[in-house]
GROMACS .gro file of C-alpha atoms in nm:
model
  425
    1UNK     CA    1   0.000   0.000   0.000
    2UNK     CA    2   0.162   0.313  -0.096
    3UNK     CA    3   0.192   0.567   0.210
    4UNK     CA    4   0.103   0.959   0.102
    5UNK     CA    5   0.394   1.194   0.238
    6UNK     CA    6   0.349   1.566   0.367
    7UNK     CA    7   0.493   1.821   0.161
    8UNK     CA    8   0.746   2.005   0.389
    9UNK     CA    9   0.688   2.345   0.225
   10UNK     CA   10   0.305   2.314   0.237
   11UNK     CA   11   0.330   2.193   0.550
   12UNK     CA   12   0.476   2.508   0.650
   13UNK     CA   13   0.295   2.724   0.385
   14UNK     CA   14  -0.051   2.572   0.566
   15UNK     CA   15   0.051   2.680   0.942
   16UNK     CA   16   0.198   2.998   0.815
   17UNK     CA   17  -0.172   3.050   0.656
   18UNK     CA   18  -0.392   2.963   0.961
   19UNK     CA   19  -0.168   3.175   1.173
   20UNK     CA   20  -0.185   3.479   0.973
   21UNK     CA   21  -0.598   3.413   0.918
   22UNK     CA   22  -0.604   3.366   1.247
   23UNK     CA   23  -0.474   3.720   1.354
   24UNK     CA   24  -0.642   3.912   1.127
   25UNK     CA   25  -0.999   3.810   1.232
   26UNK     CA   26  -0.942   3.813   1.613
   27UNK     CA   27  -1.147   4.064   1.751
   28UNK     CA   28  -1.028   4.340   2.010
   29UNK     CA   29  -1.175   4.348   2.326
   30UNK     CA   30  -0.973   4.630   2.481
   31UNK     CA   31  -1.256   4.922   2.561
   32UNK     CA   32  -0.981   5.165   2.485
   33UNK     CA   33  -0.936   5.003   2.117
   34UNK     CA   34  -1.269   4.908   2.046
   35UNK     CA   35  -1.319   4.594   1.735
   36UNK     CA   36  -1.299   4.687   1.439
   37UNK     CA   37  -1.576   4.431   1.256
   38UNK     CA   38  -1.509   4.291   0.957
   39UNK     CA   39  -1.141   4.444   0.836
   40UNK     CA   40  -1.058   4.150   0.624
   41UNK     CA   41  -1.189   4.184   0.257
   42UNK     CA   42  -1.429   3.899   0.207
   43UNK     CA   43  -1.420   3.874  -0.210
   44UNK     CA   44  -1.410   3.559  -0.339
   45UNK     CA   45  -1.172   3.530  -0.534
   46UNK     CA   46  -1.254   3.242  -0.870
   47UNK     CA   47  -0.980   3.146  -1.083
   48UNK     CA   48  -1.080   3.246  -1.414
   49UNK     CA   49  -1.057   3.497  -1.711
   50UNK     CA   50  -1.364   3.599  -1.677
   51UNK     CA   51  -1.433   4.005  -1.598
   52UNK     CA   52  -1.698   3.866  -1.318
   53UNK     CA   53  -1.381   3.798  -1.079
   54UNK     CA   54  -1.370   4.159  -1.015
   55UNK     CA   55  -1.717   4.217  -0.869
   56UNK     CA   56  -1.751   4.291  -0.482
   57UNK     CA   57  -1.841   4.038  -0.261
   58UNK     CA   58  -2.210   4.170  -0.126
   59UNK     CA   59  -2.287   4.385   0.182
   60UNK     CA   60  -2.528   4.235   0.435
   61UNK     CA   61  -2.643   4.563   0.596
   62UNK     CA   62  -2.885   4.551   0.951
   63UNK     CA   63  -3.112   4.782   1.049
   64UNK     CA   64  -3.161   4.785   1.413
   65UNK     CA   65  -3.457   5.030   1.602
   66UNK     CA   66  -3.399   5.215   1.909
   67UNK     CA   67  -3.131   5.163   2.152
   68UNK     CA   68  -3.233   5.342   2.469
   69UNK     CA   69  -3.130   5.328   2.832
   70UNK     CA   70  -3.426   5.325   3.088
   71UNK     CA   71  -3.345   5.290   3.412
   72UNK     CA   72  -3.429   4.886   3.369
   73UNK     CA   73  -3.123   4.864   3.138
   74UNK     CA   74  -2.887   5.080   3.322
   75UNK     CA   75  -2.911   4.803   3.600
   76UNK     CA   76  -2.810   4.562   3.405
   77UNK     CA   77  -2.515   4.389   3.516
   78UNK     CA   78  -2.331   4.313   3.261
   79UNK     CA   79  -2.435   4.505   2.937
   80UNK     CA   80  -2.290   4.263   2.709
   81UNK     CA   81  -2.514   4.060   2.798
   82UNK     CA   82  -2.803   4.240   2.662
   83UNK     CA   83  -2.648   4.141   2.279
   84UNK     CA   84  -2.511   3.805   2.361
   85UNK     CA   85  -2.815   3.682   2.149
   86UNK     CA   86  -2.781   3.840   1.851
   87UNK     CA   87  -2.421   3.943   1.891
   88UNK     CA   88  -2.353   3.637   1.645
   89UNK     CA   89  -2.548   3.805   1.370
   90UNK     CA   90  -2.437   4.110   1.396
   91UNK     CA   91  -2.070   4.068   1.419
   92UNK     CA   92  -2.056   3.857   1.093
   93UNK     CA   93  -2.236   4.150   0.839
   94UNK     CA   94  -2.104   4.436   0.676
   95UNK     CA   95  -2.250   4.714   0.877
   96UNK     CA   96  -2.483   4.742   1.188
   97UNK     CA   97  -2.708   5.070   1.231
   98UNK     CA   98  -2.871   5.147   1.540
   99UNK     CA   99  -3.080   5.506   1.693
  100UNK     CA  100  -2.862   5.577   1.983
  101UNK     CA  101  -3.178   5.778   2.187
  102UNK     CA  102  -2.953   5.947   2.432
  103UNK     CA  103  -2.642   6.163   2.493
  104UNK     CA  104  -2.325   6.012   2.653
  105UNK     CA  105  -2.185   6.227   2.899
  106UNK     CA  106  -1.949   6.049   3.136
  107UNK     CA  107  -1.968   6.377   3.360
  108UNK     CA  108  -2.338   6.319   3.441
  109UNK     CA  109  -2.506   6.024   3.625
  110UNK     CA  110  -2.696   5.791   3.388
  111UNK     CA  111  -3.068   5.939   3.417
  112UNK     CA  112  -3.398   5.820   3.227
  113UNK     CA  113  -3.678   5.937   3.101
  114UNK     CA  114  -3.740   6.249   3.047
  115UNK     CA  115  -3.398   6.322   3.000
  116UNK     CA  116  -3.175   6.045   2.913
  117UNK     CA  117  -2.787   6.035   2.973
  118UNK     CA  118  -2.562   5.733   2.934
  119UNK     CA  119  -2.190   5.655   2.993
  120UNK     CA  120  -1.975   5.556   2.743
  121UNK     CA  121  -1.948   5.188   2.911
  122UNK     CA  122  -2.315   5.127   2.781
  123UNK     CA  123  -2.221   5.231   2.431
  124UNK     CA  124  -1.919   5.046   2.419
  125UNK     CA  125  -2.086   4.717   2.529
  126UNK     CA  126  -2.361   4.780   2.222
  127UNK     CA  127  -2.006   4.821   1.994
  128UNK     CA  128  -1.792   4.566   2.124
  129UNK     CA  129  -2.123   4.374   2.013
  130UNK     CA  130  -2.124   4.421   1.676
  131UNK     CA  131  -2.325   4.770   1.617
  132UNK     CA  132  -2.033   5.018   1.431
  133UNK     CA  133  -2.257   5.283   1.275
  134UNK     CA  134  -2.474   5.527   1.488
  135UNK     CA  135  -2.781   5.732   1.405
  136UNK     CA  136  -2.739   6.037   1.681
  137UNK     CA  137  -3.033   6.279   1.567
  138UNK     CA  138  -3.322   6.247   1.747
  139UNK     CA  139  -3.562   6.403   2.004
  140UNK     CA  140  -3.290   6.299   2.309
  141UNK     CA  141  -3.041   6.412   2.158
  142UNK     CA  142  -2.985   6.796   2.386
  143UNK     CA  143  -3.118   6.632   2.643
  144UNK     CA  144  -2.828   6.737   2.864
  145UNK     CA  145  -2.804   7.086   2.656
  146UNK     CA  146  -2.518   7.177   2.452
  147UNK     CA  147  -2.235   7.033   2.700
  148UNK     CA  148  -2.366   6.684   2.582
  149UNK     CA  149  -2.375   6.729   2.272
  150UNK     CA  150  -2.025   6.779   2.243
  151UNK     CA  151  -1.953   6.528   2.468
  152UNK     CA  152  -2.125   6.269   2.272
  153UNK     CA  153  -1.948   6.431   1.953
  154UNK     CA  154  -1.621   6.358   2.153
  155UNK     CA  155  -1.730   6.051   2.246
  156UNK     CA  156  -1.758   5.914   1.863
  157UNK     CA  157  -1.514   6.124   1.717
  158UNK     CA  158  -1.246   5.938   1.954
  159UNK     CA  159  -1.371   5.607   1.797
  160UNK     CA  160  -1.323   5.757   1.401
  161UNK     CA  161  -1.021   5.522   1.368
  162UNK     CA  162  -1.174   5.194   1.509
  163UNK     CA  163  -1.437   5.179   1.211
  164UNK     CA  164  -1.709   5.348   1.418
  165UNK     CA  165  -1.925   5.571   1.255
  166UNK     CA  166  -2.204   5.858   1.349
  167UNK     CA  167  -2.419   6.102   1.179
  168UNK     CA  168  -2.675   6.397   1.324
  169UNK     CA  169  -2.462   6.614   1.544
  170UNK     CA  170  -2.140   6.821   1.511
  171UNK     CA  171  -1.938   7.045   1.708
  172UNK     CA  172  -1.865   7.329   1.395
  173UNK     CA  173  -1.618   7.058   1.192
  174UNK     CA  174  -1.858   6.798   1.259
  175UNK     CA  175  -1.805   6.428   1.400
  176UNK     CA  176  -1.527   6.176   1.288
  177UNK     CA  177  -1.352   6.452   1.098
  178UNK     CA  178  -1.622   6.424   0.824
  179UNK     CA  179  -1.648   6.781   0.634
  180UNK     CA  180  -2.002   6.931   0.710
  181UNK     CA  181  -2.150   7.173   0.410
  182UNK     CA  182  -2.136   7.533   0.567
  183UNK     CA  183  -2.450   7.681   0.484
  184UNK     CA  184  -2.657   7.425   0.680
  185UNK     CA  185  -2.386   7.230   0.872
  186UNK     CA  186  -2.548   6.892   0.737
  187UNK     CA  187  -2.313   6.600   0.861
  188UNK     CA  188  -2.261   6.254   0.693
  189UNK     CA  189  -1.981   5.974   0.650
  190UNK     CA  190  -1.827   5.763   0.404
  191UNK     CA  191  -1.857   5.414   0.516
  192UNK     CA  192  -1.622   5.156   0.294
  193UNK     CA  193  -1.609   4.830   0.290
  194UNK     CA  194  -1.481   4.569   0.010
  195UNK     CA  195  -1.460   4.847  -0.269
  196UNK     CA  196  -1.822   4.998  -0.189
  197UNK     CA  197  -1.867   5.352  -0.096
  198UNK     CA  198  -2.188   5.397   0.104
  199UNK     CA  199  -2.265   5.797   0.181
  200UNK     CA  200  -2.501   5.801   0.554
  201UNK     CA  201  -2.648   6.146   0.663
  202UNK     CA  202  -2.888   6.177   0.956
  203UNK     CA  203  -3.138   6.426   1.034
  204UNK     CA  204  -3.426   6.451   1.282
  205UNK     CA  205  -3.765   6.655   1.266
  206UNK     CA  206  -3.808   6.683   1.628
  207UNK     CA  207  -3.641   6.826   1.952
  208UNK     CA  208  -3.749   6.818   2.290
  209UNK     CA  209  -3.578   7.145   2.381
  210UNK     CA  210  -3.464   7.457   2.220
  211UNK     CA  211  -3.072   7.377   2.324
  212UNK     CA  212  -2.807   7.346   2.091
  213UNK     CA  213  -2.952   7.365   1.781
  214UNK     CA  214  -2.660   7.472   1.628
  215UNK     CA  215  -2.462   7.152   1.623
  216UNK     CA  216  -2.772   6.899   1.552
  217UNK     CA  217  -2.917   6.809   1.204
  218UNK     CA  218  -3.214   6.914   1.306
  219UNK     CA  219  -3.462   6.988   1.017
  220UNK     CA  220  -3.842   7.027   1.122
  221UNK     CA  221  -4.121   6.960   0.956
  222UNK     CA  222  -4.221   7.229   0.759
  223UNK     CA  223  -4.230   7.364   0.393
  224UNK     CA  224  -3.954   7.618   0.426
  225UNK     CA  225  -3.686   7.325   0.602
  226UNK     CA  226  -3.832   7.044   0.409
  227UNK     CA  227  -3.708   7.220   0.111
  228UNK     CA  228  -3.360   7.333   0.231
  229UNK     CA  229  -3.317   6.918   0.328
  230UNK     CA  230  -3.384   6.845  -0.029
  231UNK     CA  231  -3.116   7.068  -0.109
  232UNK     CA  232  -2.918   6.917   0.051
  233UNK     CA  233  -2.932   6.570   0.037
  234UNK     CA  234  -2.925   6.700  -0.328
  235UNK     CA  235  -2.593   6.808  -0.276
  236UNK     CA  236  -2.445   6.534  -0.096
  237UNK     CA  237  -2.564   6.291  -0.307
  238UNK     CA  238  -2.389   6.496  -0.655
  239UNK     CA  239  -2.069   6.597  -0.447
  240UNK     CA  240  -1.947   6.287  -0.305
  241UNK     CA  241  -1.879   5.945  -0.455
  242UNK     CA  242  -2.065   5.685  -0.380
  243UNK     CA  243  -2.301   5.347  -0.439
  244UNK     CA  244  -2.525   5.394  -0.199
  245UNK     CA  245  -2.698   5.664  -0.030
  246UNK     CA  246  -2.849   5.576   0.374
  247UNK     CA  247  -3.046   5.861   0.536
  248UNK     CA  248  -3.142   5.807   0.908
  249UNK     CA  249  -3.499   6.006   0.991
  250UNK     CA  250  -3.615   6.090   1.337
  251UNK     CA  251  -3.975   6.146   1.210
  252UNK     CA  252  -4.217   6.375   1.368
  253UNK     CA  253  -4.498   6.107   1.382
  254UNK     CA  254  -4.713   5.994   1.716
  255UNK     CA  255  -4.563   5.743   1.911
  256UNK     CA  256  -4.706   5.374   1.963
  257UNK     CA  257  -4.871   5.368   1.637
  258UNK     CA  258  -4.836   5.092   1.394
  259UNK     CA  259  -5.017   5.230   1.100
  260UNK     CA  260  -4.792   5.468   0.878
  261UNK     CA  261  -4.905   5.789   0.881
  262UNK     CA  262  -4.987   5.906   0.459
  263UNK     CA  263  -4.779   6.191   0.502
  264UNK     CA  264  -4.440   6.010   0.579
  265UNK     CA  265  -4.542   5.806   0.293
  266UNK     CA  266  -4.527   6.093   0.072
  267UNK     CA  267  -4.228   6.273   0.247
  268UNK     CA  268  -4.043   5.972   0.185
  269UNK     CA  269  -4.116   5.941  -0.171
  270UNK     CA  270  -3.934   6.299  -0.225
  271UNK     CA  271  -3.660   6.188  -0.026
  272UNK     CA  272  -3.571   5.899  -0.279
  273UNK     CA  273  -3.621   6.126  -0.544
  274UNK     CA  274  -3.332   6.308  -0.418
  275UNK     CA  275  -3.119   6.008  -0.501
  276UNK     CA  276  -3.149   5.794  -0.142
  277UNK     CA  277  -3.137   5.438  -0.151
  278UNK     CA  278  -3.257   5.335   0.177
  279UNK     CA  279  -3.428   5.523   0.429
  280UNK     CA  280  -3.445   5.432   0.752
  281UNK     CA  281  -3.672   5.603   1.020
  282UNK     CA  282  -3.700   5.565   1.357
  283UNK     CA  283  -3.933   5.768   1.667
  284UNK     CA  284  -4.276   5.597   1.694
  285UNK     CA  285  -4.150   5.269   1.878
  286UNK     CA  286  -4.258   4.973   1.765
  287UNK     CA  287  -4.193   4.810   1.444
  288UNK     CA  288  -4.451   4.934   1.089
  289UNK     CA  289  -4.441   4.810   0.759
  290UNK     CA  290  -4.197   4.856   0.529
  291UNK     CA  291  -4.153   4.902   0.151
  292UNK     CA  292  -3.894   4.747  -0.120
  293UNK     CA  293  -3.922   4.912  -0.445
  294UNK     CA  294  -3.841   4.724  -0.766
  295UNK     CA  295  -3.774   4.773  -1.171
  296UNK     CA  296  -4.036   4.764  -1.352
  297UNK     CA  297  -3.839   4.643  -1.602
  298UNK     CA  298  -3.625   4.376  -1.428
  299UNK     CA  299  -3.776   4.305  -1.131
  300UNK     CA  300  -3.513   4.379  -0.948
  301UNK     CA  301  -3.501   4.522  -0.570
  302UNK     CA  302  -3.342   4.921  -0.650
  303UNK     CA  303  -3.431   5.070  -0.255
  304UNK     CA  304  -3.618   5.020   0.059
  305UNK     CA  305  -3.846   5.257   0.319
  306UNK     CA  306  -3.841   5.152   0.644
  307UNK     CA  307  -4.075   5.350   0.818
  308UNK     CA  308  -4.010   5.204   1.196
  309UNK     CA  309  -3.805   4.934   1.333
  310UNK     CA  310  -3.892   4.975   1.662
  311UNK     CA  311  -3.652   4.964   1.989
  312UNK     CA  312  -3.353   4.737   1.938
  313UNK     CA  313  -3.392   4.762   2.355
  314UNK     CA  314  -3.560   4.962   2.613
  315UNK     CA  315  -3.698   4.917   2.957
  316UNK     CA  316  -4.117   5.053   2.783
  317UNK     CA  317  -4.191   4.674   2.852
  318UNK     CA  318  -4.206   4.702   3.199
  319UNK     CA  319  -4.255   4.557   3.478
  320UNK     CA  320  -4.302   4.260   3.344
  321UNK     CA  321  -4.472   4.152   3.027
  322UNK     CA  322  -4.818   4.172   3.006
  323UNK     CA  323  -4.924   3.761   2.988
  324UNK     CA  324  -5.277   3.842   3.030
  325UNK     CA  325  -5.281   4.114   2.714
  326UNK     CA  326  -5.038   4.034   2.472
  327UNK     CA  327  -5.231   4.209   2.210
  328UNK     CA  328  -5.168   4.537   2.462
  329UNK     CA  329  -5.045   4.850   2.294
  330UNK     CA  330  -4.721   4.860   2.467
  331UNK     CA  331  -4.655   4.532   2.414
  332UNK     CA  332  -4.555   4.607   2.069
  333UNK     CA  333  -4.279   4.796   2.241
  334UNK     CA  334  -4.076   4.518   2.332
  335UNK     CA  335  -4.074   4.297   2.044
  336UNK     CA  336  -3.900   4.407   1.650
  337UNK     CA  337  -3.690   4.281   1.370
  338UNK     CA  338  -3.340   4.355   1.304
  339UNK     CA  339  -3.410   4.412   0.909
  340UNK     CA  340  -3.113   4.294   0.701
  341UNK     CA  341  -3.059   4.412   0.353
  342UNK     CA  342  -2.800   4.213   0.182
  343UNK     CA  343  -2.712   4.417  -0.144
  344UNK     CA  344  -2.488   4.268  -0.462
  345UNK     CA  345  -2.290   4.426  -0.759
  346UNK     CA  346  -2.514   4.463  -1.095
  347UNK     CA  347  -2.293   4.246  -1.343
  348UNK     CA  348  -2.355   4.524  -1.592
  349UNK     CA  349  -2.055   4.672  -1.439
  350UNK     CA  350  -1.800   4.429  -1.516
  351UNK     CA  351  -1.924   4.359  -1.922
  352UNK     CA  352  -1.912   4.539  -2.241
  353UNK     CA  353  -2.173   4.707  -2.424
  354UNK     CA  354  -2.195   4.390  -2.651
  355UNK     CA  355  -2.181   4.168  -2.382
  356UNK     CA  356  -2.458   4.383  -2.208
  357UNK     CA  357  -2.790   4.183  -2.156
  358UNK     CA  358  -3.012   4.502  -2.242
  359UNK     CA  359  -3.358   4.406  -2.036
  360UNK     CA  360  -3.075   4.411  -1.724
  361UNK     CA  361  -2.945   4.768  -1.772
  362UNK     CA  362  -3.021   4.904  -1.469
  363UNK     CA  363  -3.007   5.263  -1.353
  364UNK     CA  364  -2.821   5.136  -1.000
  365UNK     CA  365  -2.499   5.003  -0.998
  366UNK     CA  366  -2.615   4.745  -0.740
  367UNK     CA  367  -2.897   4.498  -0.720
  368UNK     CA  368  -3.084   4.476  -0.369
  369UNK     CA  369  -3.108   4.085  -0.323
  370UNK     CA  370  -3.284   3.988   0.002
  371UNK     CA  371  -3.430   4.238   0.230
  372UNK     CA  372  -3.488   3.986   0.561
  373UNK     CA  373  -3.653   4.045   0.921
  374UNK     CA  374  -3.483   3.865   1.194
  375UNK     CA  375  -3.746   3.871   1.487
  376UNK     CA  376  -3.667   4.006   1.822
  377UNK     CA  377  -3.817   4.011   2.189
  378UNK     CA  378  -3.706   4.266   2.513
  379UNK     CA  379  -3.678   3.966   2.763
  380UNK     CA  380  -3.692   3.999   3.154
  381UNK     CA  381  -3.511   3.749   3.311
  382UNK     CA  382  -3.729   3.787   3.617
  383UNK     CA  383  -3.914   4.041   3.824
  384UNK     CA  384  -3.688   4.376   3.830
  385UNK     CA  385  -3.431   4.152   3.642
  386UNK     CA  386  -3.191   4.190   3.346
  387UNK     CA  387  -3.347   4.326   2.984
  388UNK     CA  388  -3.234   4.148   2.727
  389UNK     CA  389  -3.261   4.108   2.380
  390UNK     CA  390  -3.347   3.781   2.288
  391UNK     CA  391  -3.404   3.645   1.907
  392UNK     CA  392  -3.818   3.540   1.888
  393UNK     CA  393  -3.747   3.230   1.752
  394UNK     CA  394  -3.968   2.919   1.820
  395UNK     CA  395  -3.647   2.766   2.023
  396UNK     CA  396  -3.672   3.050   2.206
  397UNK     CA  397  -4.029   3.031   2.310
  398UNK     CA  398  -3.977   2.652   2.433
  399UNK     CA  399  -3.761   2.739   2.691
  400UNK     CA  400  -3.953   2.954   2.840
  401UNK     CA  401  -4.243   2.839   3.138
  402UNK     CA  402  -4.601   2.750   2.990
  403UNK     CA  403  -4.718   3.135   3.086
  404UNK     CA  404  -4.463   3.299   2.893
  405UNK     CA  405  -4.465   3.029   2.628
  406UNK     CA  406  -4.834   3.121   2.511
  407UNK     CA  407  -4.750   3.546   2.545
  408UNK     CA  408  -4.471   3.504   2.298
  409UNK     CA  409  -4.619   3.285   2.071
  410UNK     CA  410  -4.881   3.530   2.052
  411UNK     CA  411  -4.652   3.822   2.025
  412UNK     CA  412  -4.456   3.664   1.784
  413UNK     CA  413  -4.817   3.634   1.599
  414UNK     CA  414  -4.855   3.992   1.619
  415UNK     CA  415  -4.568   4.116   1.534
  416UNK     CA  416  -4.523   3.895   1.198
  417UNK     CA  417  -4.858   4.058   1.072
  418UNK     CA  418  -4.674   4.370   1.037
  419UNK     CA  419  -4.514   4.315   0.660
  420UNK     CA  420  -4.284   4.442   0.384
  421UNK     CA  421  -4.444   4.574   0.072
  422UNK     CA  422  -4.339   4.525  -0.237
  423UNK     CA  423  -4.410   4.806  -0.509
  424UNK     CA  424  -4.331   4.805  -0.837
  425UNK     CA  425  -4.227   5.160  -1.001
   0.00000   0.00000   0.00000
């Protein structure tokens, strides 16, 4: 029988490999030199001639809702723990978004509702987690006045070079050393990743205070501001190079309502005509419908509306779920999605005009390809116990006691009645 020798120099090429792979995936759990997620360039690479070898591997984007801090979450013991769940997801896509709903001033105490302040332990558990790009434009956002603005500013800005990105506030330069335009002071980033170049602004149509206006992207409501947004997105989206184009809306809509109000509807449709892709908004918490808009022509996915994910976590579930009522209007507080959009390169851009398939000629230079809810629950481990965000998965549910056992399969119900639309255009 004829015995199969090792190579000595692929014997060494293979441990030289798995030691280098190794390195460069490790992530860093030092809170002063927070993870970068995802720094190693996932093409595949396919051994061929063909011009399709230089398309980029596809972005798997999540959408998370709200990430608040009642007083129920700043008890938590261990705030990793409120992501350990979905920490596996979210570590293992291209980008995670999430509404941070308060300032982070390490000078103040933590304080809820009405006027929310964390520490920047809280954040960095939600980043060492996977979440690397922040939404800071909303109704919380002067909660502590102007000093916590900048604070929170600082706070991001010191995290530029670990892959963490924010949009909404500024301190005059804006955050992460990302140019604002003058005239309005509208901030945005670049966010790159395996040769795409996706351009994210945030803005907000509400404030619960007249305070530091100056350095928030803070357009309301109105004719007059609606307008000067347009211009501006307008702007953004001719001035800087990009494939996709992410805004981040703090809507001025009623809270706790599921139904999508006409008006945002119509809003939003201006907003894409300004050249954004995906628009994701965020106030009214709990999870509404949301929209993916295809080609008439091709059929294929070109952008998506979400109108409300929800809270990602918050302590509005409380004290304890209500078992009795699952169909309760607050209920819908404590359950969402984490919406993942995974988007691909449009072959057009890799073949010649005679290789072109015509009916495929798309206006995009990428093809949305799945647009996919991942269903989440606000779990209390016990009366005045941890909150924790736990996937709503049938597994899940049988691990729970009988009581709780029938309110999530019921909430689970509920929440999977509220559906993505499909429109063609």
């Amino acid at each position: 029988m004829h015995k199969k020798t090792i190579n000595p120099f692929f014997l060494f090429f293979f441990i030289i490999s798995i030691l280098y792979y190794s390195c460069t995936t490790t992530k860093n759990e030092n809170l002063t030199n927070l993870p970068i997620k995802n720094i190693v360039d996932k093409t595949e690479k396919v051994h061929t001639t063909s011009p399709l070898t230089k398309m980029r591997a596809p972005l798997i984007l999540t959408f998370c809702g709200d990430l608040m801090c009642h007083t129920e979450n700043a008890q938590t013991k261990d705030f990793l723990e409120i992501y350990k769940d979905i920490t596996p997801i979210i570590m293992e896509d291209s980008f995670t978004f999430a509404n941070l709903e308060t300032p982070v001033n390490d000078d103040l105490p933590y304080a809820t509702y009405p006027n929310f302040n964390v520490h920047s332990d809280y954040v960095n558990a939600a980043i060492q987690s996977g979440i690397d790009v922040f939404s800071l434009a909303n109704n919380h956002t002067n909660d502590g006045n102007t000093k916590s603005i900048l604070k929170t500013a600082s706070y991001f800005d010191s995290l530029k070079n670990n892959g963490i990105y924010s949009a909404g506030i500024h301190t005059g330069k804006s955050i992460n050393s990302q140019p604002a335009f003058k005239d309005d002071g509208l901030t945005f980033q670049i966010l790159e990743k395996n040769g795409w170049r996706i351009l994210f602004a945030s803005y907000t149509q509400i404030v619960n205070r007249q305070t530091g206006l100056d350095y928030i992207d803070y357009y309301p409501n109105t004719s007059k501001d609606n307008t000067r947004l347009k211009q501006q997105l307008i702007k953004l989206s001719n001035t800087f190079e990009h494939d996709i184009f992410i805004v981040s809306v703090h809507c001025d809509e009623p809270e706790y309502i599921i139904d999508v109000p006409l008006s945002s509807k119509k809003w939003y449709a201006e907003l894409r005509e300004c050249g954004v892709d995906i628009i994701w908004a965020n106030h009214p918490h709990v999870l509404q419908e949301w929209e993916i808009y295809t080609d008439k022509k091709t059929g294929n996915a070109k952008s998506v509306v979400m109108y409300s994910l929800g809270n990602l976590i918050s302590g509005q579930r409380r004290p304890w779920p209500d078992i009795e009522n699952p169909e309760a209007k607050y209920e819908y507080t404590g359950d969402s999605v984490l919406m993942q959009i995974t988007i691909a390169d449009n072959i057009n851009n890799y073949l010649s005009n005679e290789e072109k398939n015509i009916t495929q000629n798309e206006e995009k230079d990428f093809i949305i390809r799945n647009v996919k809810p991942i269903y989440i629950t606000t779990h209390i481990t016990k009366w005045g116990g941890d909150y924790l965000i736990k996937l709503l998965t049938p597994a899940f549910i049988a691990s729970m006691p009988k009581s709780l056992q029938e309110y999530y399969t019921k909430r689970l119900e509920l929440i999977k009645q509220i559906k993505g639309i499909t429109i063609c255009q």
